CSV table of C-alpha atoms and ligand atoms in Angstrom, one decimal:
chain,number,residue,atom,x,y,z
N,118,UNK,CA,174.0,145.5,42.0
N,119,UNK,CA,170.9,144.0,41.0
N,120,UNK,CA,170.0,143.7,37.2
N,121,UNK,CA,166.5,142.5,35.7
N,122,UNK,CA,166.8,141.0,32.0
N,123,UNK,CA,163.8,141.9,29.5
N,124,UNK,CA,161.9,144.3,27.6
N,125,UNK,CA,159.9,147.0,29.0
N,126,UNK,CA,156.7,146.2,27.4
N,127,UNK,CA,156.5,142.7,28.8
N,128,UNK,CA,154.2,142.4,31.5
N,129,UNK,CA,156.0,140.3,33.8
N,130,UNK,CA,159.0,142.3,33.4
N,131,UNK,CA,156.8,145.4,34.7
N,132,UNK,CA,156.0,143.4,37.8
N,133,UNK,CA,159.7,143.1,38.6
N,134,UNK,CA,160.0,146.5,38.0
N,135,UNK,CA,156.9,147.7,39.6
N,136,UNK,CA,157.7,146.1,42.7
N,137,UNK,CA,161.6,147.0,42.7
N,138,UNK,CA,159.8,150.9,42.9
N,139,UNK,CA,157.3,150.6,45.0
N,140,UNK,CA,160.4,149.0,47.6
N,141,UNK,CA,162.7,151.6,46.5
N,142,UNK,CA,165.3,149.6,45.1
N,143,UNK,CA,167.9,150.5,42.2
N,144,UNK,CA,168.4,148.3,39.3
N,145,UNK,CA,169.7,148.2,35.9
N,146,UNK,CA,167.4,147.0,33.3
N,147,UNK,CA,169.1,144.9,30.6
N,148,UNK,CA,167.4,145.1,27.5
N,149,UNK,CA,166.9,141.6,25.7
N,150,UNK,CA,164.3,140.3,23.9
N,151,UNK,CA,163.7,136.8,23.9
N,152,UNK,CA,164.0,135.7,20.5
N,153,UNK,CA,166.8,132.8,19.3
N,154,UNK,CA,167.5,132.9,23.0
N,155,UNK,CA,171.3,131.8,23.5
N,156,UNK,CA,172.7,129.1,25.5
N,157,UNK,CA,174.4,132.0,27.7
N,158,UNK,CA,170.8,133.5,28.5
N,159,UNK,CA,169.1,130.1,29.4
N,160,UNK,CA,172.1,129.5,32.3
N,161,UNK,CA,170.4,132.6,33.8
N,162,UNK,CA,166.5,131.8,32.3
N,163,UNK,CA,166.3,128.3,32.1
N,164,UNK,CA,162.9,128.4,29.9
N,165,UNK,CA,164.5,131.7,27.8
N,166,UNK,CA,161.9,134.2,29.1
N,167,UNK,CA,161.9,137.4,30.3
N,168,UNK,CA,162.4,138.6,33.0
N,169,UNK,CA,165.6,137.2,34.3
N,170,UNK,CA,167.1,138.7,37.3
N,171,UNK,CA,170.7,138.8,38.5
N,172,UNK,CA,171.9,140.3,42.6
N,173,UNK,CA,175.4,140.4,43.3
N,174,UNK,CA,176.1,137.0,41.3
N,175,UNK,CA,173.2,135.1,41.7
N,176,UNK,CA,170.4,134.5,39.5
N,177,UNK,CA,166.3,134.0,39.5
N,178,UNK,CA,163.8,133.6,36.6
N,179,UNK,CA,159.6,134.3,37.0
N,180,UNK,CA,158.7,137.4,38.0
N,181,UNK,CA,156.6,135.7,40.7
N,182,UNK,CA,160.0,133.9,42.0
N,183,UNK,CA,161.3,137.6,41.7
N,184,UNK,CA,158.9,139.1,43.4
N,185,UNK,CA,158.6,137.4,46.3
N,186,UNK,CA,162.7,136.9,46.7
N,187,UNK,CA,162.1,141.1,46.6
N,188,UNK,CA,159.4,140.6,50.0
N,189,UNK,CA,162.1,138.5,51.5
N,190,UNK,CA,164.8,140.6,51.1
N,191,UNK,CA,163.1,144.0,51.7
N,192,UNK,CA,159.7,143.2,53.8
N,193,UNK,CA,159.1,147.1,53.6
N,194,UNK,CA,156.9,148.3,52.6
N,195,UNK,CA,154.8,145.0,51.9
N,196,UNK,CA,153.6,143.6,49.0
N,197,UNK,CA,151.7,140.1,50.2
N,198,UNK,CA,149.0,140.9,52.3
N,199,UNK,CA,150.0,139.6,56.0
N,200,UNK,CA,146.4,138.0,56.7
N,201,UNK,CA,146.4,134.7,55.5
N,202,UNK,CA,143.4,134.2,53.3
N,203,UNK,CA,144.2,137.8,51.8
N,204,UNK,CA,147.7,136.7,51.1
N,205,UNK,CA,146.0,133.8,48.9
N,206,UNK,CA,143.9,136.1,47.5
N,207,UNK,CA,146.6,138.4,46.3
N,208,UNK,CA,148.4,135.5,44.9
N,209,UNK,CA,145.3,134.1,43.2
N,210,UNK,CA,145.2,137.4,41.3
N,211,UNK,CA,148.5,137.8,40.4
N,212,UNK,CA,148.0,134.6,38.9
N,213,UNK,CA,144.7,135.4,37.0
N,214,UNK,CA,147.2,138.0,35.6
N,215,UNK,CA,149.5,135.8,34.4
N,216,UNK,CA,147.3,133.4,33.1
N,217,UNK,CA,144.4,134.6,31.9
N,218,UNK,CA,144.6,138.0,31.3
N,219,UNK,CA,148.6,137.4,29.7
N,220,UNK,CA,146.8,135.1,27.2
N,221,UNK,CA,143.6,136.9,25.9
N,222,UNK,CA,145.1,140.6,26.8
N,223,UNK,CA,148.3,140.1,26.4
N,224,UNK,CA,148.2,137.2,23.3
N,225,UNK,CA,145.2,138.7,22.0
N,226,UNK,CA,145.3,142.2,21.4
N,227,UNK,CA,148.9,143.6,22.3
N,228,UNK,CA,150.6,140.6,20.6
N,229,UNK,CA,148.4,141.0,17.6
N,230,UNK,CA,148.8,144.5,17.6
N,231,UNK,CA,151.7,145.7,18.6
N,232,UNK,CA,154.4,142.6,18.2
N,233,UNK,CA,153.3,141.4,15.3
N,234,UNK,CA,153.2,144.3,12.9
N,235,UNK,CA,156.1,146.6,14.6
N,236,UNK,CA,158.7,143.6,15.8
N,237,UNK,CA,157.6,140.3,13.7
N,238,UNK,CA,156.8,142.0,10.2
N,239,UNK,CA,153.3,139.7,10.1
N,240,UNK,CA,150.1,141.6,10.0
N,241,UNK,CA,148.0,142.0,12.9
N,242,UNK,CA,145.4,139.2,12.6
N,243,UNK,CA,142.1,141.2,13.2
N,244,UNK,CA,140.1,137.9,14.0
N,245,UNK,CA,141.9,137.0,16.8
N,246,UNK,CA,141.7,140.4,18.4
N,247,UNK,CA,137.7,140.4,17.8
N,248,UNK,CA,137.1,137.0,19.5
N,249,UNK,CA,139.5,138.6,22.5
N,250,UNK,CA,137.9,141.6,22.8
N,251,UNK,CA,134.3,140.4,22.3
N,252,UNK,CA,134.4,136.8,23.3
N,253,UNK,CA,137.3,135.8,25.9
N,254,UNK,CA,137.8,138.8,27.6
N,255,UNK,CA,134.1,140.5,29.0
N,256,UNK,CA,134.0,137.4,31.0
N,257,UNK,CA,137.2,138.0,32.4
N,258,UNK,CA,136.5,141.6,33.2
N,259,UNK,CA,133.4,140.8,34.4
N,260,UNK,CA,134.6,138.1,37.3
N,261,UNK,CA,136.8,141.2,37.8
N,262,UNK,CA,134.0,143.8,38.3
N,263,UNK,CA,132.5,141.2,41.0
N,264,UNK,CA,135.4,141.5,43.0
N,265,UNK,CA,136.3,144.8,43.5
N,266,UNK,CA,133.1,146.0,46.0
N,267,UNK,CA,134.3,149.9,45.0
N,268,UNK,CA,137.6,149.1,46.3
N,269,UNK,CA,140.8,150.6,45.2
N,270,UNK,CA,142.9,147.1,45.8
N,271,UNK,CA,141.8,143.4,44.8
N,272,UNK,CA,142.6,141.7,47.7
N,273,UNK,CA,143.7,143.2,51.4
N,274,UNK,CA,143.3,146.6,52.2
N,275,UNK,CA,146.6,147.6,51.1
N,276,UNK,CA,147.7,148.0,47.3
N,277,UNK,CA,149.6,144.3,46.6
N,278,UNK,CA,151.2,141.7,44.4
N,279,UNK,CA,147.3,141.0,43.4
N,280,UNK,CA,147.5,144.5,42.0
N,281,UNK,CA,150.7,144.5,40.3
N,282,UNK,CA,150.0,141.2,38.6
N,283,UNK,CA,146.6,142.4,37.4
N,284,UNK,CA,147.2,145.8,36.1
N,285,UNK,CA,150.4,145.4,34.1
N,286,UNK,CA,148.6,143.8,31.3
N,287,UNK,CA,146.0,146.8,31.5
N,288,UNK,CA,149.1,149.0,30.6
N,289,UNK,CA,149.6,146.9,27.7
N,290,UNK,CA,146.0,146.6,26.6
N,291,UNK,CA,146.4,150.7,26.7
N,292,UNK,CA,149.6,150.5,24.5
N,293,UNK,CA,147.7,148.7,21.7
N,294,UNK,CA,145.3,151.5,22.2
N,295,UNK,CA,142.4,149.8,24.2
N,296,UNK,CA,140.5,150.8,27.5
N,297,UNK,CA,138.1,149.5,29.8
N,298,UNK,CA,135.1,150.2,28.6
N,299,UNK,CA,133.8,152.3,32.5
N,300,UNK,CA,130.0,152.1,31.1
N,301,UNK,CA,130.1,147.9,31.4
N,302,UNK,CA,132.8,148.0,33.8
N,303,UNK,CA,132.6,151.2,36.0
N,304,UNK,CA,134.4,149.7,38.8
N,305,UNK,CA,137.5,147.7,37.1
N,306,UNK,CA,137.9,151.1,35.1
N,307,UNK,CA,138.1,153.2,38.3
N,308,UNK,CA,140.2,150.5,40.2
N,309,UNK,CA,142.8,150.8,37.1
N,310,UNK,CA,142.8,153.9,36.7
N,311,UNK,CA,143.6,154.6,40.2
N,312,UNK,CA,146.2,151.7,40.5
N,313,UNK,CA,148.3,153.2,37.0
N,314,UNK,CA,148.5,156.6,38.5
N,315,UNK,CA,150.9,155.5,41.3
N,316,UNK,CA,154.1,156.6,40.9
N,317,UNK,CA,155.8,153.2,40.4
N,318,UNK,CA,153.4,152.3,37.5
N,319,UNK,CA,153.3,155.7,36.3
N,320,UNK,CA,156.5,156.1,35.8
N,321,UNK,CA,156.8,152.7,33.4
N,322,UNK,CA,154.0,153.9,31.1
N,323,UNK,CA,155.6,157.3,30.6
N,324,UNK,CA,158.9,155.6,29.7
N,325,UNK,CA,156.9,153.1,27.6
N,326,UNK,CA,154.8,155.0,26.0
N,327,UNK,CA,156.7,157.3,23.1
N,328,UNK,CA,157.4,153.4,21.9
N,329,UNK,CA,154.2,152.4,21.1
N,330,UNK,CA,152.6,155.8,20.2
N,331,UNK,CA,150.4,155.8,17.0
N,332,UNK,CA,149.8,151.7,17.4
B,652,GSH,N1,155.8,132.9,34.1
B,652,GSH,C1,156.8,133.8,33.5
B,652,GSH,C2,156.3,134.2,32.1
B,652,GSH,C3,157.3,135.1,31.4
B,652,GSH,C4,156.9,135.2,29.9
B,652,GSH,O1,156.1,134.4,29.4
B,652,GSH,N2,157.6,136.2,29.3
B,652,GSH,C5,157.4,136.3,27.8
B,652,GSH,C6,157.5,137.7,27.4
B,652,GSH,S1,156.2,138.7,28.0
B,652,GSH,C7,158.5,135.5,27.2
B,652,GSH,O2,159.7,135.6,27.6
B,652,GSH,N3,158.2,134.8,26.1
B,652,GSH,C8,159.2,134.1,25.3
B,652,GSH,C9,158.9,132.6,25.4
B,652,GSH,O3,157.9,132.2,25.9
B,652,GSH,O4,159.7,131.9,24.8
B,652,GSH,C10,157.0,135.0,34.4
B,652,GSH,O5,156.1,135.3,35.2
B,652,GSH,O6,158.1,135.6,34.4
């Protein structure tokens, strides 16, 4: 039985779950949002975040620890590129995901946006989502843009960890009602659209979307 711990509209709890469908693997998905986190939770998430993950008794935190525990236990069909520099590549993005794009998408719009107002009762703080969206992120999408060559994938030639850890925080910059702008950025747009229209993303933004409808 394999659980994952967390909320849907985290990012990193999308990649866990993302990557459970795209290997075809059942889970249960155990709502909890990481506020006042309890002693009980941190024996299974040390650092209280989501999302936690539990097989058969045993128990991992990160959803890059989770993901790549999921390529270990079920190699098909592969999510880490098997060419060396491309399997660097494809963790190098999933990183900039994490990073980068989880603090100015993630912190600056959907937090301010979406968390705030609907789950904190604090207003959204309109400056900090105009210095994301017209300060810290073009740059961002922009190093993007300069990678992509017209590809459908960011690193390898098949779809990848890279992918997943990029494009979950573009579902959440859609949530809070914001798209790539295809005129400045006709590649990135193209390369996310195509990437959210798989069935294992597609699937999470039509569960997660009646929740954040009218943001
Ligand atoms: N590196 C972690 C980051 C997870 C993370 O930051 N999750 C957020 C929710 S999106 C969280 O739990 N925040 C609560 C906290 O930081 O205390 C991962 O990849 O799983």
């Amino acid at each position: 039985m394999r659980i994952v711990h967390g909320a849907s509209a985290s990012p990193f709890v999308r990649k866990v779950r993302v990557a459970l469908a795209e290997k075809g693997l059942d889970y249960e998905l155990r709502p909890f949002l990481p506020l006042n986190v309890s002693a009980e939770y941190r024996k299974i998430s040390p650092l209280g975040k989501i999302p936690a993950y539990e097989e058969d008794g045993r128990t991992l935190s990160d959803s890059s620890v989770i993901c790549a525990y999921l390529e270990r236990t079920h190699p098909e069909p592969a999510l880490y590129p098997s060419d060396p520099y491309e399997f660097a590549r494809a963790l190098w993005f999933e990183e900039y995901g994490d990073s980068a794009l989880a603090q100015h998408v993630g912190g600056g719009i959907f937090f301010q946006k979406i968390v705030a107002p609907r789950f904190l009762q604090r207003p959204t703080d309109q400056a900090v989502v105009d210095k994301a969206l017209n300060h810290d992120i073009p740059p961002l999408f922009d190093y993007l843009e300069s990678q992509l060559q017209a590809r459908e994938v960011i690193a390898g030639t098949r779809f990848s960890i890279g992918d997943i850890g990029i494009c979950t925080h573009f579902v959440n910059m859609q949530h809070a009602g914001h798209e790539v702008d295809a005129t400045r950025w006709p590649k990135l747009a193209r390369y996310v659209a195509h990437v959210l229209a798989r069935p294992s993303f597609k699937a999470l933004i039509d569960e997660e979307a009646p929740l954040f409808r009218a943001a």
